[in-house]
Amino acid sequence: MYAISVDNLSKSFFVPIREAGLRASFRSLFKREHREVLAVQNVSFSLEPGEMVGFLGPNGAGKTTTLKMLSGLLHPTAGEVEVMGFTPTGRDKEYLRQMTLIMGNRHQLIWDIPALDSFELNRAIYRIPHDEYLQTRDEFIDLLDLQEIVTKPVRNLSLGERMKVEIVAALLHRPKILFLDEPTIGLDVAMQRRIREFVKTYNERYQATVMLTSHYMADIEALCRRVIVIHNGQILFDGALADLVKRYSANRRLVVTGPAVAADFSRYGVVVESGSGRVVLNVPRADAANVTSRMLHDMPEIDLLIEDPAIEDVIEDLFAGAGMGASDERDPLAR
Amino acid sequence: MTGKRMRSRFNEIKFLTAFYSLRVKYAALLVFQYRLATFLWVVGLIVEPVIYLVIWSTVAREQGGIIGGYTLADFTAYYLVWMILRVVNIGLHPGAFEWRVRNGRWSHLLLRPLHPIHDDIAFLIGNKALDFVILIPILILLGLFFRPDLNPTGWQILLFIIACLLGFLVRTVWQWALGLTTFWVVRVQAIFDLYFAIELLLSGRIVPLDLLPDWAQRLANFLPYQWSFGFPIEVAIGRQTWSQAVTGIGIQLCWIVGGWILVMFLWRRGVKRYSAVGA
């Protein structure tokens, strides 16, 4: 049985529209116009129990809307969703006790009292047995190094500290399903790494199924082997992260070091970086092997490293409609 | 009822008791952090009944010391008990419902395995703890100054406490039902203003219901307002017989059940419209 199963899921919103200005405002008193926005269109996918999947897409692609439907916050316009055997919109208490949705802007802690008190309240709300609660709480406090923080009123915490305690509060009931929507947004690099490690540990320890959105590719690369890419409400790609790079990057990067770096490399490919004792070339993926052997033949003294482009660049190309040379019949941009 | 269902019902009550006791405690802790604000709020709150008291005392004096069966001492008793009811009855401000819809603040409440109305009720109860700490000495001072005619018997005190709690639930549940209209009409302040304007007249808040014209008293019988204000006050000051008081408590329960059914009806439909924008 899948942990999450989504079949032809769609969500549309009717949003009021009117032009700027007083006249348009007055006109809207008598005649309101609405436009249908298709936020998610016929999305289908499934996740195995314990799987961690990155959910990628530009702003407005439909990621958060999808996660909100999976958590039961939003009612789908069409399609079927099943999570742990439950229909999320039923808001069954048993389901709500097995999942959590963590969003970048979190509000579940009580502002004026220490986080420890909010944790205690969550213990009551989620009916966590007292021993289990103490064990989980102390374990998470250790993992995130929160000993000094949890006794301060939440309003006195920094953004990063608040996010860490919010995450602990959201996981005290050991949910089996985690929907993480930009969990590291606004955090510094060290804090991002800490939270990534924490999510990884949680996934391993509790075999939780995790669906993660993030604009920081480091989060995705560190946590997810599989990614689902969504754009304009439709799925562009669903597969291994490594395959995404192979499929959608038209080029490979050749990094040249050694005594010959002053030579002219433009005959081998597009020079994207030159200096500091190294040259970086972009060459078409299909030609990479040929170009490499030519270079080594012409300049046997050079050191050559062949890399895939950075995942950020691949994603950027993908959303920009570039890098679509590879065939993908499901790809809506290719139609 | 089968054993399994009874166990499940018992567990639910046990769970709610544990939740309420904690949530009330934390809500009380919150207000104790803002002592000055709460003090000023309670002081501001007693200004309203003192104004009513002065006005009606003056009118009664000019009418020979009694008006509609209320003596000066009766008016004093009425408005002093009024102060208790005012604190007990504080419900969720309409702005809170608007804010939750406009800023997506229903989201975290919807994700928990607990109906949000429980969180609000528990919060409102805890929130009153400091109000009472401040109000009680004020009431004693006002009592010494104004000399009310207030000599409740044991059963009157008991029924008054029950009527107060039920009055709080009547007002909270109906305000909640009204607040849920924000799922359809985001701005509800105007609806609440109308609701409170009628409450002011027909609840016994400005004036005891006995002093209203007959048609207004009849109209008040079809509305929930008096069961949060006028009725508990009348129980305390001895204007309700035992049987009238017990019947009144029954009517309060009916208003709570009716409001609860309406809340559940609106809730089920409202959350389907929730767009979770902002969070």
XYZ file of N, CA, C and O in Angstrom, chain A residues 41 197 208 234 238 251 270:
28
model
N -3.414 20.874 -11.837
C -4.197 20.262 -12.908
C -3.808 18.801 -13.112
O -2.680 18.507 -13.511
N 19.728 17.812 8.641
C 20.204 16.611 9.363
C 19.104 16.069 10.270
O 18.915 14.858 10.392
N 9.430 7.691 8.515
C 8.369 8.605 8.083
C 8.459 8.876 6.583
O 9.550 8.886 6.009
N 1.132 21.532 -13.313
C 1.241 20.209 -13.939
C 2.614 19.597 -13.659
O 3.603 20.324 -13.540
N 8.930 13.282 -12.804
C 8.807 12.516 -11.565
C 9.806 11.369 -11.659
O 9.633 10.440 -12.457
N 23.848 20.165 -21.504
C 25.310 20.261 -21.523
C 25.957 19.506 -20.378
O 25.294 19.140 -19.412
N 31.744 26.189 -25.153
C 31.495 27.563 -24.675
C 32.228 27.770 -23.355
O 31.970 27.055 -22.375
